[in-house]
Coordinates of C-alpha atoms (C1' of nucleotides) in Angstrom, one line a residue:
Chain A
M1 CA 30.6 28.7 -12.1
G2 CA 30.3 25.1 -13.2
T3 CA 27.0 23.9 -13.9
Q4 CA 27.2 21.0 -15.7
G5 CA 26.7 17.7 -13.7
D6 CA 24.3 16.5 -11.1
E7 CA 26.7 16.1 -8.3
N8 CA 26.4 20.5 -8.3
V9 CA 22.9 20.7 -7.9
G10 CA 23.1 18.6 -4.8
R11 CA 25.8 20.6 -3.9
E12 CA 24.5 23.8 -4.1
Q13 CA 21.2 22.8 -2.0
L14 CA 23.8 21.6 0.7
E15 CA 25.9 24.5 0.2
P16 CA 23.3 27.4 -0.2
P17 CA 24.8 30.7 -1.1
L18 CA 24.1 32.6 2.3
R19 CA 24.2 31.4 5.4
V20 CA 24.1 33.1 9.0
R21 CA 23.5 31.8 12.9
F22 CA 22.6 32.8 16.0
A23 CA 25.0 32.4 18.9
P24 CA 23.3 32.8 22.1
S25 CA 25.5 31.7 25.4
P26 CA 23.3 30.1 27.8
T27 CA 23.6 32.1 31.2
G28 CA 20.3 33.2 31.0
M29 CA 17.1 33.4 29.9
L30 CA 16.7 34.3 26.0
H31 CA 16.4 38.4 26.5
V32 CA 14.9 40.9 24.2
G33 CA 17.7 41.9 22.3
G34 CA 19.1 38.6 21.6
A35 CA 15.2 38.0 20.3
R36 CA 16.1 40.6 18.0
S37 CA 19.1 40.1 16.8
A38 CA 18.0 35.9 16.3
L39 CA 14.7 37.2 14.2
F40 CA 17.2 39.6 12.0
N41 CA 19.5 36.8 11.5
W42 CA 16.3 34.6 10.5
V43 CA 14.5 37.0 8.4
F44 CA 17.8 37.7 6.9
A45 CA 18.5 33.9 5.5
K46 CA 14.5 33.8 4.6
R47 CA 14.4 36.7 2.6
H48 CA 17.8 35.1 0.8
G49 CA 17.1 31.6 0.9
G50 CA 19.7 31.1 3.2
A51 CA 20.3 28.7 6.4
L52 CA 20.1 29.7 10.1
V53 CA 22.2 27.6 12.2
L54 CA 21.7 27.5 16.0
R55 CA 25.0 27.7 18.0
I56 CA 25.0 27.7 22.0
E57 CA 27.9 29.2 23.1
D58 CA 28.6 26.7 26.1
T59 CA 31.9 26.9 27.0
D60 CA 32.3 29.4 30.2
A61 CA 31.1 26.2 32.5
S62 CA 31.0 28.4 35.8
R63 CA 28.3 30.7 34.1
N64 CA 26.0 28.1 32.2
R65 CA 23.2 25.8 33.5
P66 CA 21.6 23.2 30.9
E67 CA 18.1 24.7 31.6
W68 CA 19.3 27.8 30.3
T69 CA 19.8 26.1 27.2
Q70 CA 15.9 24.7 26.9
G71 CA 14.8 28.0 27.6
I72 CA 16.7 30.0 24.9
I73 CA 15.1 26.6 22.4
D74 CA 11.5 27.3 23.8
S75 CA 12.1 31.2 23.4
L76 CA 13.0 30.7 19.8
A77 CA 10.4 28.1 19.3
W78 CA 7.7 31.2 20.8
L79 CA 8.6 33.7 18.5
G80 CA 8.4 31.3 15.2
I81 CA 11.9 30.0 14.6
T82 CA 11.2 26.3 15.7
S83 CA 14.0 23.5 14.9
A84 CA 12.6 23.1 11.5
E85 CA 14.1 26.9 10.7
Y86 CA 17.5 26.3 11.6
E87 CA 20.4 23.4 11.4
G88 CA 21.7 22.3 15.3
P89 CA 21.4 23.3 17.7
Y90 CA 25.3 23.3 17.7
L91 CA 26.7 23.1 21.6
Q92 CA 30.3 24.6 21.2
S93 CA 31.5 22.7 23.5
E94 CA 31.8 19.6 21.8
Y95 CA 34.0 21.8 19.3
A96 CA 37.5 21.8 21.3
G97 CA 39.1 19.5 19.3
Q98 CA 38.6 21.8 16.1
H99 CA 39.5 25.3 18.5
A100 CA 42.7 23.5 20.1
Q101 CA 43.8 22.3 16.0
A102 CA 43.4 26.1 15.5
Q103 CA 45.2 27.0 18.2
R104 CA 48.1 25.2 16.6
T105 CA 47.7 26.5 13.2
L106 CA 48.4 30.0 14.8
L107 CA 51.2 28.8 17.0
E108 CA 53.2 27.1 14.2
A109 CA 52.4 30.2 11.4
G110 CA 53.9 32.2 14.4
D111 CA 50.6 34.2 14.7
A112 CA 50.2 33.8 17.7
Y113 CA 52.5 33.0 21.2
Y114 CA 52.6 32.0 24.5
C115 CA 52.5 34.1 27.4
D116 CA 52.8 34.2 31.0
C117 CA 52.5 38.2 32.0
A118 CA 50.5 38.6 35.1
R119 CA 47.7 41.6 34.4
E120 CA 49.7 43.4 37.0
A121 CA 53.0 42.8 35.7
V122 CA 51.6 44.6 32.3
V123 CA 50.1 47.3 34.3
A124 CA 53.4 47.9 36.1
R125 CA 55.7 48.1 33.1
T126 CA 53.3 50.3 31.0
G127 CA 52.0 52.8 33.7
D128 CA 48.5 52.9 32.7
S129 CA 46.0 50.0 33.6
H130 CA 44.2 51.3 30.3
R131 CA 46.2 50.2 27.6
G132 CA 46.2 46.5 27.2
Y133 CA 48.8 44.6 26.3
D134 CA 52.6 45.6 25.6
G135 CA 53.5 42.9 23.7
F136 CA 56.1 41.4 26.3
C137 CA 56.1 37.6 25.2
R138 CA 56.0 38.0 21.5
D139 CA 59.6 36.8 20.9
R140 CA 60.4 35.1 24.3
G141 CA 59.8 31.9 22.6
L142 CA 57.4 30.9 25.6
S143 CA 55.4 26.9 25.2
S144 CA 52.6 25.6 26.5
A145 CA 53.9 23.9 29.5
A146 CA 54.9 27.7 30.8
G147 CA 51.2 27.2 31.6
G148 CA 50.8 30.7 29.9
A149 CA 48.0 32.2 28.1
L150 CA 47.7 31.9 24.0
R151 CA 47.8 35.2 22.9
F152 CA 47.1 36.2 19.2
R153 CA 49.7 38.3 17.1
T154 CA 48.0 41.6 15.9
P155 CA 50.0 43.0 12.9
D156 CA 51.9 46.4 14.2
V157 CA 51.4 48.9 11.2
G158 CA 48.3 48.8 8.6
R159 CA 45.0 49.0 9.4
T160 CA 41.8 46.3 9.1
V161 CA 38.4 47.4 7.4
I162 CA 35.6 46.0 8.6
N163 CA 32.7 45.5 5.7
D164 CA 29.6 46.3 8.0
L165 CA 26.1 45.7 5.7
V166 CA 24.5 48.2 8.1
R167 CA 27.5 50.3 9.3
G168 CA 29.2 50.4 5.9
E169 CA 33.0 50.4 6.3
V170 CA 34.5 50.9 9.8
S171 CA 38.1 51.4 9.5
F172 CA 40.4 50.1 12.8
E173 CA 44.5 51.0 13.6
H174 CA 45.9 48.4 13.8
A175 CA 48.6 49.9 16.4
A176 CA 45.2 50.0 18.5
L177 CA 44.5 46.5 18.8
E178 CA 46.6 44.6 21.3
D179 CA 47.6 41.0 21.1
F180 CA 44.7 39.5 22.7
V181 CA 44.1 36.1 24.4
I182 CA 43.1 33.2 22.0
A183 CA 43.4 30.8 25.1
R184 CA 43.5 30.4 28.3
G185 CA 46.4 28.6 30.3
D186 CA 44.2 26.0 30.7
G187 CA 44.7 25.5 27.2
S188 CA 40.8 26.0 26.6
T189 CA 39.8 28.5 23.8
T190 CA 38.1 31.7 24.4
F191 CA 35.6 33.2 22.9
L192 CA 37.2 35.5 20.2
L193 CA 38.5 32.2 18.4
A194 CA 36.4 29.5 19.0
N195 CA 33.5 31.9 17.5
V196 CA 35.5 32.0 14.6
V197 CA 36.6 28.8 13.9
D198 CA 32.8 27.2 15.0
D199 CA 31.4 30.1 12.5
A200 CA 33.9 29.1 9.5
T201 CA 33.4 25.2 9.9
A202 CA 29.5 26.3 9.4
R203 CA 30.6 28.1 6.8
I204 CA 28.8 31.2 8.0
T205 CA 28.7 33.7 5.3
H206 CA 27.1 36.9 7.5
V207 CA 27.6 37.7 10.7
I208 CA 24.4 39.1 12.2
R209 CA 25.0 40.6 15.9
A210 CA 24.5 43.4 18.3
E211 CA 26.3 46.7 17.8
E212 CA 28.7 45.8 21.4
H213 CA 30.3 43.3 19.0
L214 CA 31.8 45.6 16.6
S215 CA 35.1 46.2 18.3
N216 CA 35.6 42.3 18.2
A217 CA 35.1 42.1 14.4
P218 CA 38.7 43.4 13.7
K219 CA 40.2 40.9 15.4
Q220 CA 37.8 38.1 14.7
Q221 CA 38.5 39.2 10.8
L222 CA 42.4 38.8 11.2
L223 CA 41.6 35.5 12.9
W224 CA 39.4 34.2 10.0
Q225 CA 42.4 35.4 7.8
A226 CA 45.2 33.7 9.5
L227 CA 43.3 31.0 9.8
G228 CA 43.1 31.2 5.4
H229 CA 39.4 31.6 5.6
T230 CA 37.1 34.5 3.7
P231 CA 35.8 36.6 6.5
P232 CA 32.4 37.2 6.5
T233 CA 30.0 39.8 5.6
W234 CA 29.6 41.9 9.0
A235 CA 26.3 43.6 10.1
H236 CA 26.2 45.1 13.4
V237 CA 22.9 46.3 14.4
S238 CA 22.2 48.4 16.9
I239 CA 22.1 47.9 20.8
L240 CA 18.9 48.1 22.8
V241 CA 18.9 50.9 25.2
D242 CA 16.7 51.1 28.5
H243 CA 15.1 54.8 29.8
A244 CA 19.0 56.0 31.1
R245 CA 19.5 55.0 27.5
K246 CA 21.9 52.4 28.5
K247 CA 22.4 49.0 27.0
L248 CA 19.6 46.8 28.5
S249 CA 20.4 44.4 30.8
K250 CA 19.7 41.7 32.9
R251 CA 20.3 42.9 36.3
R252 CA 18.5 46.4 35.2
N253 CA 15.8 45.6 33.0
K254 CA 13.1 43.6 32.8
V255 CA 14.3 41.3 29.1
A256 CA 13.6 37.8 29.6
L257 CA 11.0 37.2 27.0
E258 CA 9.6 34.5 28.8
A259 CA 8.5 37.1 31.5
Y260 CA 6.6 38.6 28.6
R261 CA 4.9 35.7 27.2
D262 CA 4.1 34.5 30.9
E263 CA 2.6 38.3 31.2
G264 CA 0.1 37.3 28.0
F265 CA 2.3 39.2 25.1
L266 CA 0.9 37.7 21.7
A267 CA 5.0 36.3 20.3
E268 CA 3.3 37.9 16.6
A269 CA 2.8 41.2 18.2
M270 CA 6.4 40.8 19.9
R271 CA 8.0 39.7 17.2
N272 CA 6.5 42.8 15.3
Y273 CA 7.7 45.0 17.2
L274 CA 11.4 43.9 17.5
M275 CA 11.7 43.9 13.8
L276 CA 10.2 48.1 14.0
L277 CA 13.0 48.8 16.3
G278 CA 15.5 49.7 13.8
W279 CA 13.4 48.4 10.3
S280 CA 10.8 49.9 8.9
P281 CA 8.1 48.5 6.4
G282 CA 8.6 51.6 4.8
G283 CA 5.3 54.6 4.6
D284 CA 3.6 54.7 7.5
R285 CA 3.0 51.4 8.1
E286 CA 3.6 49.4 11.3
I287 CA 1.6 46.6 11.8
V288 CA 2.3 44.0 9.3
P289 CA 1.7 40.7 8.8
W290 CA 4.9 38.7 9.1
K291 CA 4.5 37.2 5.2
L292 CA 5.2 41.0 4.3
I293 CA 8.7 41.5 6.4
E294 CA 9.8 38.3 5.2
A295 CA 9.1 39.5 1.8
E296 CA 10.8 43.3 2.7
F297 CA 13.1 42.9 5.1
E298 CA 16.7 44.5 3.8
L299 CA 19.7 44.4 6.6
S300 CA 20.9 47.3 4.9
A301 CA 18.0 49.8 5.1
V302 CA 18.3 48.9 9.3
T303 CA 18.9 52.2 11.8
S304 CA 22.3 52.0 12.8
S305 CA 20.8 54.3 16.5
P306 CA 20.2 53.0 19.6
A307 CA 16.7 52.3 20.0
F308 CA 14.7 52.8 23.0
F309 CA 12.8 49.1 23.9
D310 CA 9.5 50.9 24.7
V311 CA 6.9 48.6 26.8
D312 CA 4.2 51.1 26.2
K313 CA 4.2 50.7 23.1
L314 CA 4.5 47.3 22.9
R315 CA 1.1 46.4 25.1
A316 CA 0.0 49.0 22.0
F317 CA 1.0 46.4 19.3
N318 CA -0.2 43.5 21.5
G319 CA -3.9 45.4 22.5
E320 CA -3.9 45.5 18.1
Y321 CA -3.0 41.9 17.8
I322 CA -5.7 40.9 20.5
R323 CA -8.3 42.4 18.7
A324 CA -7.4 41.4 15.2
L325 CA -7.6 37.9 16.4
P326 CA -10.8 35.7 15.6
L327 CA -12.6 35.0 18.6
A328 CA -12.0 31.2 18.4
E329 CA -8.3 31.9 18.4
F330 CA -8.7 34.6 21.3
I331 CA -10.8 31.9 23.3
D332 CA -8.0 29.8 22.4
A333 CA -5.1 32.3 23.6
C334 CA -6.9 32.8 27.1
Q335 CA -6.8 29.1 27.8
P336 CA -3.4 29.0 30.2
W337 CA -5.0 31.9 32.4
L338 CA -8.2 29.9 32.9
V339 CA -7.6 26.9 33.9
G340 CA -4.4 25.1 35.5
K341 CA -2.9 26.5 38.4
S342 CA -2.3 30.2 37.7
A343 CA -6.9 31.0 38.0
P344 CA -8.0 32.0 41.2
W345 CA -11.0 29.4 41.0
Q346 CA -10.9 25.9 40.9
T347 CA -10.9 24.6 37.4
T348 CA -14.5 22.3 38.0
E349 CA -15.5 25.7 38.1
F350 CA -15.2 27.0 34.7
D351 CA -17.7 26.9 32.7
A352 CA -16.0 27.0 28.7
E353 CA -19.5 28.2 27.9
V354 CA -19.5 30.8 30.0
F355 CA -16.3 32.4 28.6
A356 CA -17.2 32.3 25.4
A357 CA -20.2 34.4 26.1
L358 CA -18.4 36.8 28.2
A359 CA -15.2 36.6 25.5
P360 CA -16.1 38.9 22.8
H361 CA -17.3 41.4 25.7
A362 CA -13.3 41.2 27.0
Q363 CA -11.7 41.2 23.8
T364 CA -11.5 45.0 23.1
R365 CA -10.8 45.5 27.0
I366 CA -7.5 43.9 27.6
V367 CA -3.8 44.4 26.3
L368 CA -2.4 41.3 28.4
L369 CA -3.9 38.3 27.8
S370 CA -3.2 37.9 31.5
E371 CA -5.8 40.9 32.0
I372 CA -8.5 38.6 31.4
V373 CA -9.1 37.0 34.5
P374 CA -10.3 40.1 36.8
M375 CA -12.7 40.6 33.5
V376 CA -14.4 37.3 33.8
D377 CA -13.4 36.6 37.9
F378 CA -17.0 37.3 38.8
A379 CA -18.4 34.6 36.6
F380 CA -16.3 31.4 37.8
L381 CA -16.2 32.2 41.7
P382 CA -18.6 31.6 44.3
H383 CA -18.5 35.0 45.5
P384 CA -17.1 38.1 43.4
V385 CA -14.1 39.7 44.7
R386 CA -14.2 42.3 47.3
D387 CA -12.0 45.2 46.0
E388 CA -12.2 48.1 48.4
Q389 CA -11.5 50.7 46.8
S390 CA -14.5 50.2 44.6
W391 CA -16.7 49.2 47.4
N392 CA -16.3 52.1 49.0
K393 CA -16.7 54.4 45.7
A394 CA -19.9 52.9 45.0
M395 CA -21.9 51.9 48.0
K396 CA -22.3 55.2 48.8
E397 CA -25.5 56.9 50.2
P398 CA -28.8 56.3 47.8
A399 CA -27.0 52.7 47.3
E400 CA -29.1 51.0 49.6
Q401 CA -32.2 51.9 47.8
I402 CA -31.1 51.4 44.4
L403 CA -30.1 47.9 45.4
D404 CA -33.8 47.6 47.0
A405 CA -35.1 49.0 44.1
A406 CA -33.2 46.6 41.5
I407 CA -34.1 43.8 43.1
A408 CA -37.3 44.0 43.4
A409 CA -36.7 45.0 39.1
F410 CA -35.0 41.8 38.4
A411 CA -37.3 39.7 40.5
D412 CA -39.5 39.5 37.1
V413 CA -37.6 41.1 34.1
E414 CA -37.1 39.0 31.0
W415 CA -33.7 37.9 31.4
E416 CA -31.9 39.5 28.9
P417 CA -30.0 42.7 28.5
V418 CA -31.6 44.8 26.3
A419 CA -34.8 44.4 29.1
L420 CA -32.3 44.3 31.9
K421 CA -31.2 47.5 30.6
A422 CA -34.6 49.3 30.9
A423 CA -35.5 47.6 33.8
M424 CA -32.6 49.5 35.7
E425 CA -33.5 52.4 33.7
Q426 CA -36.6 52.4 35.1
V427 CA -34.8 52.4 38.5
S428 CA -32.2 55.6 37.8
L429 CA -35.7 57.7 36.7
R430 CA -37.5 56.5 39.9
L431 CA -34.5 57.8 42.0
G432 CA -33.7 61.3 39.9
L433 CA -30.0 59.3 38.9
K434 CA -28.3 58.7 35.4
L435 CA -28.3 55.3 34.5
G436 CA -24.4 55.8 35.0
K437 CA -24.6 56.7 38.0
A438 CA -27.1 53.7 39.3
Q439 CA -25.5 51.0 37.6
A440 CA -21.8 51.3 39.8
P441 CA -23.4 49.6 43.1
V442 CA -25.5 47.0 41.1
R443 CA -21.7 46.7 39.3
V444 CA -19.8 46.1 42.5
A445 CA -22.2 44.3 44.0
V446 CA -22.4 41.8 41.0
T447 CA -18.9 41.9 39.9
G448 CA -16.8 43.1 42.7
R449 CA -15.6 46.3 40.5
T450 CA -16.4 49.8 39.2
V451 CA -15.3 48.6 36.1
G452 CA -15.9 45.4 33.9
L453 CA -17.3 44.3 31.1
P454 CA -20.9 45.1 29.8
L455 CA -23.3 45.2 32.8
F456 CA -26.3 44.0 31.7
E457 CA -24.5 41.4 29.2
S458 CA -23.0 40.2 32.5
L459 CA -26.1 40.0 34.0
A460 CA -27.6 37.6 31.4
I461 CA -24.8 35.5 31.6
L462 CA -24.3 35.1 34.9
G463 CA -28.0 34.5 35.5
R464 CA -31.1 35.6 37.6
E465 CA -30.4 33.6 40.6
R466 CA -27.0 34.0 41.3
T467 CA -27.1 37.7 40.6
L468 CA -30.2 38.1 42.8
R469 CA -28.0 36.7 45.4
R470 CA -25.4 38.8 45.2
L471 CA -27.8 41.6 44.7
A472 CA -29.0 40.9 48.1
D473 CA -25.4 40.4 49.9
A474 CA -24.5 43.5 49.0
H475 CA -27.7 44.9 50.3
R476 CA -27.3 43.1 53.5
A477 CA -23.6 43.6 54.4
L478 CA -24.6 47.8 53.6
Q479 CA -26.8 48.0 55.8
Q480 CA -24.8 45.6 58.5
S481 CA -22.4 48.6 58.3
R482 CA -24.6 51.4 58.4
L483 CA -26.2 49.6 61.7
T484 CA -22.5 49.2 63.7
T485 CA -20.9 52.4 62.3
P486 CA -23.6 55.1 61.9
Chain B
rG1 C1' 41.9 57.9 29.2
rG2 C1' 42.2 54.9 24.2
rC3 C1' 39.3 52.8 19.9
rC4 C1' 34.7 52.9 17.6
rC5 C1' 29.5 53.7 16.7
rC6 C1' 25.4 57.1 17.5
rG7 C1' 22.5 62.2 16.9
rU8 C1' 14.4 63.7 12.9
rC9 C1' 8.8 64.8 17.9
rG10 C1' 9.0 62.4 25.1
rU11 C1' 9.8 57.2 22.2
rC12 C1' 10.3 54.0 18.0
rU13 C1' 10.8 56.1 13.2
rA14 C1' 9.1 58.3 7.1
rG15 C1' 13.0 61.2 4.6
rA16 C1' 18.2 59.3 0.5
rG17 C1' 19.7 68.6 -2.2
rG18 C1' 14.2 71.3 -4.2
rC19 C1' 7.7 66.6 -3.1
rC20 C1' 9.1 69.2 3.9
rU21 C1' 5.1 75.8 6.8
rA22 C1' 9.0 67.7 8.0
rG23 C1' 4.6 61.9 7.6
rG24 C1' 2.9 58.0 10.7
rA25 C1' 2.7 54.9 14.9
rC26 C1' 3.5 54.7 20.9
rG27 C1' 2.3 58.7 24.5
rU28 C1' -0.2 62.9 26.6
rC29 C1' -4.2 66.8 25.8
rG30 C1' -9.4 67.9 24.1
rC31 C1' -14.0 66.4 22.4
rC32 C1' -17.6 62.4 20.0
rC33 C1' -20.1 58.3 21.3
rU34 C1' -21.0 56.0 26.1
rC35 C1' -24.4 51.9 31.2
rU36 C1' -18.5 51.5 34.1
rC37 C1' -14.2 50.6 31.4
rA38 C1' -12.3 49.8 27.0
rA39 C1' -12.5 49.9 21.6
rG40 C1' -13.9 53.8 17.8
rG41 C1' -14.3 58.3 15.5
rC42 C1' -12.4 63.3 15.3
rG43 C1' -8.9 66.9 16.7
rG44 C1' -4.6 69.5 19.5
rU45 C1' 0.5 69.0 21.7
rA46 C1' 5.5 68.1 20.1
rA47 C1' 11.9 67.3 16.3
rC48 C1' 15.9 68.3 12.0
rG49 C1' 22.0 69.2 18.6
rC50 C1' 25.1 72.9 17.8
rC51 C1' 28.4 75.9 14.4
rG52 C1' 30.6 76.4 10.0
rG53 C1' 30.9 75.3 4.3
rU54 C1' 29.2 73.4 0.2
rU55 C1' 24.6 74.7 -3.0
rC56 C1' 19.8 79.0 -6.6
rG57 C1' 18.6 75.4 -2.6
rA58 C1' 20.3 71.2 3.1
rA59 C1' 16.8 67.1 7.5
rU60 C1' 19.4 65.0 3.7
rC61 C1' 26.4 66.0 1.5
rC62 C1' 31.4 67.9 4.0
rG63 C1' 34.1 69.6 8.5
rG64 C1' 34.1 71.2 12.9
rU65 C1' 31.9 70.7 18.1
rC66 C1' 28.8 69.2 21.8
rG67 C1' 26.1 64.8 23.5
rG68 C1' 25.0 60.0 24.0
rG69 C1' 26.0 54.6 23.9
rG70 C1' 29.6 50.6 23.3
rC71 C1' 34.4 47.6 24.6
rU72 C1' 38.5 47.7 26.7
rA73 C1' 38.7 39.8 31.0
rC74 C1' 43.4 34.0 30.2
rC75 C1' 33.3 36.3 29.8
rA76 C1' 30.5 35.9 26.2

RNA sequence: GGCCCCGUCGUCUAGAGGCCUAGGACGUCGCCCUCUCAAGGCGGUAACGCCGGUUCGAAUCCGGUCGGGGCUACCA
């Protein structure tokens, strides 16, 4: 290795030793499986001082939509993979010229040939719809003018061995590889070739992708070689599966990263969880700082068996991350659900100071940020929500007396949690009830629900006037229903 | 059907021949704490698919078998 000369230093910086890429097709929102692949690529690059390239494979015009491209970019950024973290995004559609050039190279070298066989004709000849292409046109010398597809001529004997960082060596017999299509009748290049040309152009050294591509690897490796390039090192990570152990799919499962973000999953929890699907920091560690993952991740330590995407465990991770947030950050993270169109109250009714007082009590009680709304809505809605189930459960027999007594007791107590609790304890004592029983009607009258934040802290924050009014409202409603339906 | 991959508690995993009467986490069950609900603490439940072989010794190595999955388009 020559190290003399300043130009070499600069050159090495332009061409880092290791280059990886994430190459999604914009046929939908980024899904969790894709996100995991992106994360593996990103962390691998970080770990080894390499570069990450983002390439949008937008060559199927019929299924692509520009907004999906932006959605993918936004989702990646949410995970931490911002534009500063990668080269690109490059659009595959802009490299049609290079793809066409590769077609010519292959054709001229005799590695490819035109074929005008209809699928039915092939099946008719082989008598087997599972067999694949039979090589009928191999030596017919057809030209592109015939409007046929261009096929790659796979070797008849021998085998191709894929060197895979997570699976070891995987061997494929050439006899089992059909002459696959590399260009359509209209001249456009298919995935197998375009993907290879773009990777070679970007000088990709490691192709890290999901296992569903494993069977493409031998074909692509042959293409790399035919084009005169050294094939990359491969790494096929396992797929993510659903409850039925089937590959996660857009139509069967909820997989869009955006959907999880909108529900209130934290990006940090999501990426920590995704990394643990197939990889472990070792020992008994699971929830770990991202820095540690970047420092310790090893592709060779990634499991090769499929992993179930377990939302329950993701939720547990999210709860942990929410609780670990400094209060100010927790308050900040809740904002999207508190102000704006999704909030059930007018923005003018929201009071940041009141929320700040409520927040510490809510932080240990929610698993998704979106759950903050029913926790605190009593403080911002003019009237508490009326949850029928809660009402029916709490507003039973001694409820009217309890409300009565509470109104009297709260009329002149010192308005702070300890005094409020003491007053309520007096009430329950007098009625021969446990505090847990006696607080229920009060809680429902004031917050609308049987479960929620600690009651006396909530009352203290709500204020005497509003509390008393709600107690009276509930009392009146109870009286009325007693009179109308005996 | 063909090619290929995979196989430790229900789930994600630790485990790289003796440290394993298999560890952790999620889930689940019970107890404690407690104004509801959480959080927290304590404890329980539950796995090396099966059969052979190698070895003094196998979850770990080999073979087979069974089971699951991926791919099998002029989609990517």
